[in-house]
Short mmCIF file of C-alpha atoms in Angstrom, two decimals:
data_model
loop_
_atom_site.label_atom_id
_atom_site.label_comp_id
_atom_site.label_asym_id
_atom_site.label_seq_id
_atom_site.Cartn_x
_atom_site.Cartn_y
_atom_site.Cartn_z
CA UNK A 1 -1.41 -32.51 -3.09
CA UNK A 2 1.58 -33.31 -0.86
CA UNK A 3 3.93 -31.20 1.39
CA UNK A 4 5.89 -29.92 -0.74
CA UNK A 5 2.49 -28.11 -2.11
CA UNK A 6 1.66 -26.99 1.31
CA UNK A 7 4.91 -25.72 2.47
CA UNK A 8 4.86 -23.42 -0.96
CA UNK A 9 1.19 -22.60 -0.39
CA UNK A 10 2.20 -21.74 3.02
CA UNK A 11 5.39 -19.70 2.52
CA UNK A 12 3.02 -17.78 -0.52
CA UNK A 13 1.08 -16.64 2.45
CA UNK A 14 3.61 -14.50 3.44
CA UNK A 15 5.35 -13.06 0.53
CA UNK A 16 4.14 -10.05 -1.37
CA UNK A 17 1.81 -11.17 -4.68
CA UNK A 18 4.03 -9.36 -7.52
CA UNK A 19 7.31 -11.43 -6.41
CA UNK A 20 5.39 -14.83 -4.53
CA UNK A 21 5.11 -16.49 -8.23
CA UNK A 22 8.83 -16.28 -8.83
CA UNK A 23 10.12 -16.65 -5.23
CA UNK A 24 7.51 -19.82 -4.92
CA UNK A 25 8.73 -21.68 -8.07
CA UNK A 26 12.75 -20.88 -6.99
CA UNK A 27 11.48 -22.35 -3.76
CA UNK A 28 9.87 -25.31 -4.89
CA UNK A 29 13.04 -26.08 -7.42
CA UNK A 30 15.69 -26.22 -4.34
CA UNK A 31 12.92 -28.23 -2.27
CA UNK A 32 12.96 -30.61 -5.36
CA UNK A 33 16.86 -30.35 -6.04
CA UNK A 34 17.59 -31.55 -2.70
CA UNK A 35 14.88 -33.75 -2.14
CA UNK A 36 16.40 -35.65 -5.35
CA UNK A 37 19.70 -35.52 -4.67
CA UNK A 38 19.60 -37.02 -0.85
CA UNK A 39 16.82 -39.66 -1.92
CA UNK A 40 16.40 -39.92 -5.75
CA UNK A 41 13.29 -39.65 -7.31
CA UNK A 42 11.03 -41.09 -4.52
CA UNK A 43 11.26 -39.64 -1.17
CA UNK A 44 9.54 -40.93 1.60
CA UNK A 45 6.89 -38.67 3.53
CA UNK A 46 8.89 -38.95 6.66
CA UNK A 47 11.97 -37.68 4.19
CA UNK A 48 9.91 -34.59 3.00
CA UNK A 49 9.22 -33.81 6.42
CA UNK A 50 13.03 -33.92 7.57
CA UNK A 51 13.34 -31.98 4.99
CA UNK A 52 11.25 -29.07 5.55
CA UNK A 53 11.89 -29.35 9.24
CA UNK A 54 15.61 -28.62 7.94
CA UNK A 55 13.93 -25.39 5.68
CA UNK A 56 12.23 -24.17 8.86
CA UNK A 57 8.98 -22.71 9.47
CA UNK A 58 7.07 -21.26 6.09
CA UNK A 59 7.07 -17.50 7.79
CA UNK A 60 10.71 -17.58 8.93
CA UNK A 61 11.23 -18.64 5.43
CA UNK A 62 9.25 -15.93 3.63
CA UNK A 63 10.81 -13.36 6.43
CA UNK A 64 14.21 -14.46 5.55
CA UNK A 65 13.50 -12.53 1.57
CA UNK A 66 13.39 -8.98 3.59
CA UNK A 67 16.45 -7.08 4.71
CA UNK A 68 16.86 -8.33 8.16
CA UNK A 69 16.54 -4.99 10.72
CA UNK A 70 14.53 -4.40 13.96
CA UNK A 71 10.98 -3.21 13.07
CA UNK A 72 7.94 -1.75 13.84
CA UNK A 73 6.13 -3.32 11.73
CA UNK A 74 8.36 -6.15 10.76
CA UNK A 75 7.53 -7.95 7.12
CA UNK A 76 5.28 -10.60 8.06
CA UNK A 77 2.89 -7.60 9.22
CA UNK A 78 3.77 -5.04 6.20
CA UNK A 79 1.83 -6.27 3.79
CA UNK A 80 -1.32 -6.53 5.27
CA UNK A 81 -0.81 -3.43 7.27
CA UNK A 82 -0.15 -1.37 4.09
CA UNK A 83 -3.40 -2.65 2.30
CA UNK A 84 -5.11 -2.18 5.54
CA UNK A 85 -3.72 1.76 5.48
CA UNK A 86 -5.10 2.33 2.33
CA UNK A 87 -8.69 1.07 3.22
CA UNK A 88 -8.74 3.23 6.73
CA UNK A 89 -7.57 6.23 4.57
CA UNK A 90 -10.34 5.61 1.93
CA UNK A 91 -12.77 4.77 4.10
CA UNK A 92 -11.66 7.81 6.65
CA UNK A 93 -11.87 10.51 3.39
CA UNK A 94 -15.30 8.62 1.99
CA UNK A 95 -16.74 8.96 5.86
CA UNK A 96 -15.51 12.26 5.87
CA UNK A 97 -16.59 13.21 2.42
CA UNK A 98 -20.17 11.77 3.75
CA UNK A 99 -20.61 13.80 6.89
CA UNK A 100 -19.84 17.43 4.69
CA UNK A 101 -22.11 16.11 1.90
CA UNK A 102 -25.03 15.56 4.22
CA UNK A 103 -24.17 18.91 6.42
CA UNK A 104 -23.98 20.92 3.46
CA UNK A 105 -26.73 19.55 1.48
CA UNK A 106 -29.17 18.23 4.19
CA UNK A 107 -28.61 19.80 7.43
CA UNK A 108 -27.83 23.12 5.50
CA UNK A 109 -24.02 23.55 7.55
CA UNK A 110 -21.29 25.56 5.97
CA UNK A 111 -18.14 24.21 6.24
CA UNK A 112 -14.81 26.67 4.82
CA UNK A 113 -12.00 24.80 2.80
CA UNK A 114 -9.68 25.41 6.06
CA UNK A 115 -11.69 23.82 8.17
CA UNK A 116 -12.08 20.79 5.85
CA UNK A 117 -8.86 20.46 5.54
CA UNK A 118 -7.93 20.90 9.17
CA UNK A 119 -10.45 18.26 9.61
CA UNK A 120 -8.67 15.94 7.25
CA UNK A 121 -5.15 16.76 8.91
CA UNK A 122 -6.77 15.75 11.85
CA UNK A 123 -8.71 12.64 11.07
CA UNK A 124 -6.49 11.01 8.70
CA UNK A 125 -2.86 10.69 10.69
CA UNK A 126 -4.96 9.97 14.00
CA UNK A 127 -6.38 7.18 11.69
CA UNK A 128 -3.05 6.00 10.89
CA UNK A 129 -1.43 6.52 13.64
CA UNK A 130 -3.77 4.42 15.56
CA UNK A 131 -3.50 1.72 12.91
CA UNK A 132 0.63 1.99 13.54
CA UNK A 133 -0.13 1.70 16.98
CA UNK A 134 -2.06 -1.39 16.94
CA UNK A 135 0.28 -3.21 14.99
CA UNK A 136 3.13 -2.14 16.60
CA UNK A 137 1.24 -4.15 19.12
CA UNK A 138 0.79 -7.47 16.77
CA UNK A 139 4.86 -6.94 16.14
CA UNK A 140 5.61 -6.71 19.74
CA UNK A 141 3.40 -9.75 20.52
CA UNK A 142 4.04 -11.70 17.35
CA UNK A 143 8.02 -11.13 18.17
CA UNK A 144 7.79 -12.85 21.86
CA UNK A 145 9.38 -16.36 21.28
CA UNK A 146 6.41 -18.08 23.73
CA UNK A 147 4.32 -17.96 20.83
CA UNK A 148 6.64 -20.03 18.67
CA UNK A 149 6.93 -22.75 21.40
CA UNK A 150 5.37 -25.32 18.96
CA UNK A 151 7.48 -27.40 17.22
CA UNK A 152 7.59 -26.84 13.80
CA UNK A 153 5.79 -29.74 12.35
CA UNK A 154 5.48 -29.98 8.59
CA UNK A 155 2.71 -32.32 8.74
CA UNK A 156 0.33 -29.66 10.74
CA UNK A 157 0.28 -27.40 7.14
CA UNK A 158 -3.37 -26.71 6.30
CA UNK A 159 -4.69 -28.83 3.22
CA UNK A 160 -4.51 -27.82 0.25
CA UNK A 161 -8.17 -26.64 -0.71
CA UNK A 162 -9.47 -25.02 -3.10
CA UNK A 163 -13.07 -24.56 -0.15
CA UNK A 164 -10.57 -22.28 1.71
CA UNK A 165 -9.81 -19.73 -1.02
CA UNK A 166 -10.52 -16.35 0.62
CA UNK A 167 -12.53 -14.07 -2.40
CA UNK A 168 -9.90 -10.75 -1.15
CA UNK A 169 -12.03 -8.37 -3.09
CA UNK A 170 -15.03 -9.54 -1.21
CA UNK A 171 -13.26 -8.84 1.93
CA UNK A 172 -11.89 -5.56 1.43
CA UNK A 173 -15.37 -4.43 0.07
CA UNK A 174 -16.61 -5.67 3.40
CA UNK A 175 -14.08 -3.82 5.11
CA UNK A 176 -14.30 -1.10 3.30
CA UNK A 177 -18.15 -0.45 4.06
CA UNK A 178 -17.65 -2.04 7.94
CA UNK A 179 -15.25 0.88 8.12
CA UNK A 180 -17.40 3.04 6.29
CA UNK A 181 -20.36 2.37 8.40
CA UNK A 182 -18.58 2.22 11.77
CA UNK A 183 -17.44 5.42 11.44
CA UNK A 184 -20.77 7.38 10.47
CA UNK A 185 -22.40 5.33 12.87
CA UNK A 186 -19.77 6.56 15.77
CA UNK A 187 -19.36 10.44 14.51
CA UNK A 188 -22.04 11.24 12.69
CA UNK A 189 -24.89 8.51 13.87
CA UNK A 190 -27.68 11.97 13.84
CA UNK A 191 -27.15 12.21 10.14
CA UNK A 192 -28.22 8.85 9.28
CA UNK A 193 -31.96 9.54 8.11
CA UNK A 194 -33.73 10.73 5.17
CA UNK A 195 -34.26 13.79 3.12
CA UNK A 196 -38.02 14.58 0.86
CA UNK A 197 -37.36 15.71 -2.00
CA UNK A 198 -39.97 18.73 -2.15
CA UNK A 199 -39.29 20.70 0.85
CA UNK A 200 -35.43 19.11 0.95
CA UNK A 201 -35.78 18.40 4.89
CA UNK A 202 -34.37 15.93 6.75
CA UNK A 203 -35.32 13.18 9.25
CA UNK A 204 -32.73 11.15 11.59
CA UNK A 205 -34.27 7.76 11.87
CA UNK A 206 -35.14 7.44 15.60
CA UNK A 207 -34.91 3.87 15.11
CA UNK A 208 -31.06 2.96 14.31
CA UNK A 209 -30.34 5.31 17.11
CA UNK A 210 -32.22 3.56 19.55
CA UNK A 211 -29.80 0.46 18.42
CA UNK A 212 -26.80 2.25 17.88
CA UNK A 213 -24.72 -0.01 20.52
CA UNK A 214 -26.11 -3.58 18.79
CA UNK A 215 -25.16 -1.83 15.27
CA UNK A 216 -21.25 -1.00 16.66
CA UNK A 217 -20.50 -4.30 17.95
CA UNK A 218 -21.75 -5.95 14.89
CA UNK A 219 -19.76 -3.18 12.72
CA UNK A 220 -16.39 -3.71 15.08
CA UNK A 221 -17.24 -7.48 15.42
CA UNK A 222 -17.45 -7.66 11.12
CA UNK A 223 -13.96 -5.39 10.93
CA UNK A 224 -12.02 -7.72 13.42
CA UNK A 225 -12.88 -10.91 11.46
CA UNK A 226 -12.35 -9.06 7.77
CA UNK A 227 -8.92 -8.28 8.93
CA UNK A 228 -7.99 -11.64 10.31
CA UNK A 229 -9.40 -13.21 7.27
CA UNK A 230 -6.53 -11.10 5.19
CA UNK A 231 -4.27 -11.22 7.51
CA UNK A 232 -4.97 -15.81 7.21
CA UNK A 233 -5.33 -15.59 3.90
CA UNK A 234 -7.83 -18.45 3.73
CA UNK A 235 -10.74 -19.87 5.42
CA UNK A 236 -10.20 -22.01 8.46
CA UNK A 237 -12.99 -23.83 10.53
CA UNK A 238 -12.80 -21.52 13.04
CA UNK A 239 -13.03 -18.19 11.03
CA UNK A 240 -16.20 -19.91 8.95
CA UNK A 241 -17.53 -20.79 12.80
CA UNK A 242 -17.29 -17.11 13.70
CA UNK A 243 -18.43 -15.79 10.54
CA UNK A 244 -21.92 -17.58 11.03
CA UNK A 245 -21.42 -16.45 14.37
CA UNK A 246 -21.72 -12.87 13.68
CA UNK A 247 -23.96 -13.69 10.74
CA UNK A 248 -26.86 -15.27 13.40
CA UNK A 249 -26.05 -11.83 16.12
CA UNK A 250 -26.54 -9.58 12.72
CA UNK A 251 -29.73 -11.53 11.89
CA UNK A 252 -30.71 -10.73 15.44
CA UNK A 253 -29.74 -7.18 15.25
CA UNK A 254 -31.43 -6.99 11.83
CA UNK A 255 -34.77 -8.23 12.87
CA UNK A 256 -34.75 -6.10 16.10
CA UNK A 257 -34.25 -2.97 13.94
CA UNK A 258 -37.05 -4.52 11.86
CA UNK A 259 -39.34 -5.05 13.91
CA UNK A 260 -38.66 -1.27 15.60
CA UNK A 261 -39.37 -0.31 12.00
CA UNK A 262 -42.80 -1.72 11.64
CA UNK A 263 -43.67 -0.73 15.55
CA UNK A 264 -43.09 2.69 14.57
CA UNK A 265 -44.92 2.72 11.43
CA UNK A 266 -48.00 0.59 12.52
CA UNK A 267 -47.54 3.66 15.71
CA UNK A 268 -48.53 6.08 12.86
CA UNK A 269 -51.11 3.82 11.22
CA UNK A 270 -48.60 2.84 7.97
CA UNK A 271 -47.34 -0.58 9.48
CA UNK A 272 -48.41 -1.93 5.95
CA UNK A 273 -46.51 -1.60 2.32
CA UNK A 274 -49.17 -0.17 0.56
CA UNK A 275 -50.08 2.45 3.78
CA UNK A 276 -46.97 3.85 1.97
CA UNK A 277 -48.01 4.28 -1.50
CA UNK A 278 -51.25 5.59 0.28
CA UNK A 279 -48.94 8.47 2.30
CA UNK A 280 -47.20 10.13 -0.41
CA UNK A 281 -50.48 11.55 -1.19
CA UNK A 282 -49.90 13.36 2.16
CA UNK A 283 -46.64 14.61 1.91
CA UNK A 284 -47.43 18.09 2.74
CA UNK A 285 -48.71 16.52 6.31
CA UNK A 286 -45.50 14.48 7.05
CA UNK A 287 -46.52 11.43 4.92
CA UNK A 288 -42.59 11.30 3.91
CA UNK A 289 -41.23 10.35 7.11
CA UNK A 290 -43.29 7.19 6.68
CA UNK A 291 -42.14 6.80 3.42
CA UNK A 292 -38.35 7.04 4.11
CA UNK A 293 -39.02 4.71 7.47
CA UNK A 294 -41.05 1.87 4.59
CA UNK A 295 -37.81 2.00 2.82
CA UNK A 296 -35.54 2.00 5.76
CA UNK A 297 -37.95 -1.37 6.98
CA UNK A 298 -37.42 -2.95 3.64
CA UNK A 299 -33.71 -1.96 3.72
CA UNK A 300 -33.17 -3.77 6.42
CA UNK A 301 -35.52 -6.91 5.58
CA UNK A 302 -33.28 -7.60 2.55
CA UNK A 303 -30.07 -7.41 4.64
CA UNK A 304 -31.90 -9.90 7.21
CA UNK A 305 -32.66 -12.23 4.13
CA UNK A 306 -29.41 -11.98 2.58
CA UNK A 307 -27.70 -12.62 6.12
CA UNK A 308 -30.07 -15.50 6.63
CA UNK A 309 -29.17 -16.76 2.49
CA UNK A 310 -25.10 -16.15 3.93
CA UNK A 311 -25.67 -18.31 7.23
CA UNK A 312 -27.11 -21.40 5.13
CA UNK A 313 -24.32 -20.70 2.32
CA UNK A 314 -21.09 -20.64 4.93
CA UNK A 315 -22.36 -23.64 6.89
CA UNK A 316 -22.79 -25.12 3.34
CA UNK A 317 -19.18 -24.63 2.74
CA UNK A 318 -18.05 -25.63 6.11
CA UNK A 319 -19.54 -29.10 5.64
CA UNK A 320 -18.46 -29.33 1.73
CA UNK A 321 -14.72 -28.02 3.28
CA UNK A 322 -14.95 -30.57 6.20
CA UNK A 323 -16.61 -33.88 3.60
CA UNK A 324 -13.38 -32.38 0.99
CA UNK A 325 -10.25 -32.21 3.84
CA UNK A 326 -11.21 -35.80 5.00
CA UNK A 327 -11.24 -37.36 2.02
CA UNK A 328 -8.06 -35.70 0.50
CA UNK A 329 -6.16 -36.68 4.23
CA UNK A 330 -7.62 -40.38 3.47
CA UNK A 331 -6.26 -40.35 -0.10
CA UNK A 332 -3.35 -38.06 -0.25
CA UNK A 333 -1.01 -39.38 -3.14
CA UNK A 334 3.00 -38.39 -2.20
CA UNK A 335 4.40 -36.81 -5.11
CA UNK A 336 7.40 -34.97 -5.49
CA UNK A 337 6.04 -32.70 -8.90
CA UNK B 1 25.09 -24.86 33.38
CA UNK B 2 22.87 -22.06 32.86
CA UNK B 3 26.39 -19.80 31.81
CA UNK B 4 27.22 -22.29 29.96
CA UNK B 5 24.11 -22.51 27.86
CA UNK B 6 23.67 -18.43 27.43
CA UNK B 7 27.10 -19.11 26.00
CA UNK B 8 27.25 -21.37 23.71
CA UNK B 9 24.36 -19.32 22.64
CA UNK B 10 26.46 -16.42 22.33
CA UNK B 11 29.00 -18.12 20.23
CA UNK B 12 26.17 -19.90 17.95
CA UNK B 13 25.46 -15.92 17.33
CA UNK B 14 28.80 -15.04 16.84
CA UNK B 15 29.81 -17.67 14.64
CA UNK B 16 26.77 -16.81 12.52
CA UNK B 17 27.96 -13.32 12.08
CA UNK B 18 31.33 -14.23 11.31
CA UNK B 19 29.87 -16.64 8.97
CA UNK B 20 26.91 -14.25 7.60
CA UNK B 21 29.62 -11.46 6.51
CA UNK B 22 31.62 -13.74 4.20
CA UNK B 23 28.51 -15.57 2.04
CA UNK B 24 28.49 -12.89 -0.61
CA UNK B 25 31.90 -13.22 -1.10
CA UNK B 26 31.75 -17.22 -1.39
CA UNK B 27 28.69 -17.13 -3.17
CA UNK B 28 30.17 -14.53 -6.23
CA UNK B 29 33.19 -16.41 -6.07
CA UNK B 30 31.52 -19.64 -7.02
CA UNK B 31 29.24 -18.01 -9.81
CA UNK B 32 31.78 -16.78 -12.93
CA UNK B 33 29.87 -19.87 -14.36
CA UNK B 34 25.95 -20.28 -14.30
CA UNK B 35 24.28 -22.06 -11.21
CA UNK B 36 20.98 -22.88 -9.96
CA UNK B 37 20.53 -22.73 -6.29
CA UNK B 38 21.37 -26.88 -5.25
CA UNK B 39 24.76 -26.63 -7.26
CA UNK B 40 25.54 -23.68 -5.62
CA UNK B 41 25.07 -24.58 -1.84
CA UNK B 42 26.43 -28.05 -3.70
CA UNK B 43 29.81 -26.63 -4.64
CA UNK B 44 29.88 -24.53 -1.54
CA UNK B 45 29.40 -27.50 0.53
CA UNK B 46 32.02 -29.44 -1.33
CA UNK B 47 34.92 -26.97 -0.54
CA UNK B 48 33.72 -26.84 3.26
CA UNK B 49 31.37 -23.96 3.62
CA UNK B 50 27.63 -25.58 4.51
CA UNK B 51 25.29 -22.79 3.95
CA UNK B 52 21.76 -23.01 5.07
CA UNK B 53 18.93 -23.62 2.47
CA UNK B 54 16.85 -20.80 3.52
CA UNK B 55 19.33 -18.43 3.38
CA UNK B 56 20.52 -18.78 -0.26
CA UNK B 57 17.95 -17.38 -2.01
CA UNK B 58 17.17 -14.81 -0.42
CA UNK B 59 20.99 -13.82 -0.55
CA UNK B 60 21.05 -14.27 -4.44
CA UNK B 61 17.98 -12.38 -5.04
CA UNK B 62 19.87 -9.35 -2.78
CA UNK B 63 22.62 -9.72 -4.89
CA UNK B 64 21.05 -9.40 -8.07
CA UNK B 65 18.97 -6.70 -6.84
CA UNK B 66 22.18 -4.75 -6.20
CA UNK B 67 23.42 -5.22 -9.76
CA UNK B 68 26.02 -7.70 -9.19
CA UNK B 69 24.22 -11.23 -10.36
CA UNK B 70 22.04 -11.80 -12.86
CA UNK B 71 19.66 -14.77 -13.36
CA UNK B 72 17.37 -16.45 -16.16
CA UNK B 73 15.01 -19.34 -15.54
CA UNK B 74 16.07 -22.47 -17.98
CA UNK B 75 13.11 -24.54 -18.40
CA UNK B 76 15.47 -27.27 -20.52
CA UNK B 77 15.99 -29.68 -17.89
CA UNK B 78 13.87 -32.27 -16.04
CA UNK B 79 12.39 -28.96 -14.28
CA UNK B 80 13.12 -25.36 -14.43
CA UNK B 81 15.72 -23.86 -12.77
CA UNK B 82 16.64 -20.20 -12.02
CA UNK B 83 20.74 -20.48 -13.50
CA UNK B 84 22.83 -17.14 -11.43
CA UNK B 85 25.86 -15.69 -13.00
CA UNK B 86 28.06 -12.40 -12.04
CA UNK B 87 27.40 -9.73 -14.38
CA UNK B 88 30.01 -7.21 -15.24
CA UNK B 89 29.69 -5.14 -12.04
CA UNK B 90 29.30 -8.76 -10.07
CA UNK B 91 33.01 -9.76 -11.70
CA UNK B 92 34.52 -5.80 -10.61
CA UNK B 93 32.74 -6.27 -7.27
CA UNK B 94 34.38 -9.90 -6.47
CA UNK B 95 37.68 -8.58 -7.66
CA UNK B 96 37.82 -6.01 -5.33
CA UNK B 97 36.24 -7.92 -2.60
CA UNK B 98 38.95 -10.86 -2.83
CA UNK B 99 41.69 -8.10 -2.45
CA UNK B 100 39.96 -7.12 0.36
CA UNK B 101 39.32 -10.23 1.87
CA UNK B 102 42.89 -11.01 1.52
CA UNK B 103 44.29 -7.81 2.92
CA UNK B 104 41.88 -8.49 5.60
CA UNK B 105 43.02 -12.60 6.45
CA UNK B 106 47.17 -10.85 6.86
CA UNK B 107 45.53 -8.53 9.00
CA UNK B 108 43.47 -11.08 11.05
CA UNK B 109 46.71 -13.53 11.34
CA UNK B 110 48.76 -10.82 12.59
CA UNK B 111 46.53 -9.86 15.14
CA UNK B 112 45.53 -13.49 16.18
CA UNK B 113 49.52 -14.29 16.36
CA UNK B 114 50.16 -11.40 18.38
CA UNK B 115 47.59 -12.23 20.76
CA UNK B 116 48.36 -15.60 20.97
CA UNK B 117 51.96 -14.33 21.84
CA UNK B 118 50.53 -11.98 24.31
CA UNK B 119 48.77 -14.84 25.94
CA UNK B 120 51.55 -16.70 26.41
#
């Protein structure tokens, strides 16, 4: 646990997972090399430091692994923008893929295989080409020397922590159903409902549209911070901080669309569980609606209590992370290997 | 002052052009043996030519990308250590380079002296 560790864990950040192993240990050999050479076999902190000073900052470092050439979106961005890509493109063909299986099957639409796949000419460049756009953006900004006006200083690397490992799969599934969601939500939000299953016909659920807006900027709000979490690569105190954030606004949006739930149903006399049960005996007189709207209520009463379970986990961690990073800074051990 | 700044700047650039387009010539010339990376910028350094840290690698891994190095990690020593060496095409490549490097240098001196002649 020592700079040297940092600067690698650092640099890794940057560099592409299939070469970072091999590209990290060469790294960490000429760090080592030198280190022992100019000092022997016990380098001071303040040595280290001079040292990777000299290296220069982890991302020029990683950068300097890429052919160098003007860019649009230059190779600390690549990597994150081509994973990102792929999600919007699976998410874009899943939404899509959504939307013609509930017009076809529920809303009884016809759709020809030209127009689905003018549709998909359409939606998927515009997809990507908006994605290009906004990180042409992050290049343009990311390139503007102001933001490097810091001096480098070695001793400002984030802790080595094993509290601030980002789970990536859990993040891209996130995004990947954020993306999901936003979308339907934004072109398709009438086709969020139900269907019975004798009769086959299908009911929008007044309900989510009424909160359509709250469920956007929670969607939008979730997508922002599930890309900047990939694009950190780790928890920070601030990015823990804003995920309870949105967790507590989702918990609020959650229990509003609740409680519209239950007004509606206890509207209709079926505000309890069991008044349920009790209307599938009248299904021929509409007593499927309530059903679907029960299990839309319920839906979203799990969500609240896993959001609620998420909030007391992540401020959990925060405090763990916090107790862990000042006792390693207290007790940090210099070691060259 | 501010002139003067934008061009020392200028030169800094300069120089590291001038300096960029003969590294893969100095680095193949000084690997017809095996060397890790510290020897390397070591021997460079040794003969005159400092070459920054960061841009060795990097630079290596290019070249051996392109065919003309190849490299093995030796785990014998106190640590392990990726060891470069030229491979066939690497030894073809530097041969030609050199002549062209030196073909290049009688060029450079001719045109230098006959500007410094013009000068005068």
């Amino acid at each position: 646990m020592n700079l040297i560790d940092r600067y690698i864990q650092e640099v890794g950040r940057y560099i592409p997972r299939r070469k970072r192993g091999d590209i990290l240990a060469e790294l960490r050999s000429l760090l080592v090399d030198t280190l022992e050479d100019r000092f022997g076999q016990a380098p001071s902190e303040t040595q280290i430091e001079d040292l990777l000073k000299e290296f220069g900052r982890p991302r020029d470092v990683a950068a300097s692994y890429y052919p160098q050439s003007q860019y649009l979106v230059g190779p600390t961005l690549y990597p994150l923008f081509r994973m990102v890509a792929w999600i919007v493109v699976a998410a874009v063909l899943g939404a899509q893929a959504i939307a013609w299986g509930i017009g076809m099957f529920v809303a009884g639409e016809t759709f020809s295989t030209l127009e689905m796949i003018a549709s998909l000419v359409n939606s998927v460049p515009v997809s990507l080409g908006w994605l290009l756009i906004t990180f042409m953006v992050l290049q343009y900004f990311d390139a503007k020397p102001h933001l490097e006006e810091d001096p480098w200083d070695p001793q400002k690397l984030p802790e080595i922590n094993p509290e601030q490992d980002l789970k990536r799969w859990e993040v891209i599934t996130g995004l990947v159903f954020g993306i999901l969601a936003l979308v339907l939500v934004t072109f398709f939000p009438q086709w969020i409902g139900f269907i019975t299953t004798p009769g086959g016909k299908f009911y929008p659920n007044p309900i989510i549209l009424d909160y359509l807006v709250l469920i956007k900027i929670a969607l939008t709000a979730g997508i922002g911070l599930n890309l900047f979490l990939l694009w950190r690569g780790r928890w920070a105190l601030t990015t823990r901080l804003l995920r309870i954030g949105l967790d507590i606004y989702d918990v609020f949006v959650l229990a509003l669309l609740v409680i519209g739930h239950n007004e509606w149903l206890t509207a209709r006399s079926a505000g309890g569980f069991l008044d349920a049960i009790e209307a599938i005996e009248g299904i021929a007189d509409g007593g499927w609606e309530l059903v679907g709207m029960q299990a839309f209520r319920l839906a979203f009463a799990v969500a609240l209590i896993v959001t609620v379970i998420e909030i007391l986990t992540s401020i959990y961690r925060l405090i763990k992370s916090r107790l862990r990073s000042d006792f390693s800074a207290k007790n940090a051990v210099l070691k060259v290997e | 002052m501010m002139m003067a700044n934008v061009q020392s700047e200028q030169y800094q650039k300069l120089t590291q052009e001038l300096r960029r387009g003969i590294l893969v010539l100095a680095a193949l010339s000084q690997l017809k043996e095996e060397k890790y990376g510290y020897a390397l910028i070591s021997s460079l350094a040794e003969k005159g030519l400092d070459i920054e840290q960061g841009t060795l690698y990097p630079l290596l891994r290019r070249l051996e990308d392109q065919g003309l190095l190849v490299s093995e990690w030796n785990v014998e020593g106190s640590r392990p250590r990726r060891y470069y060496v030229l491979s066939e095409s690497g030894r073809n490549t530097l041969q030609d380079l050199a002549e062209d490097w030196r073909q290049l240098t009688g060029v450079m001196e001719l045109l230098l002296a006959a500007n410094a002649n013009g000068g005068e």
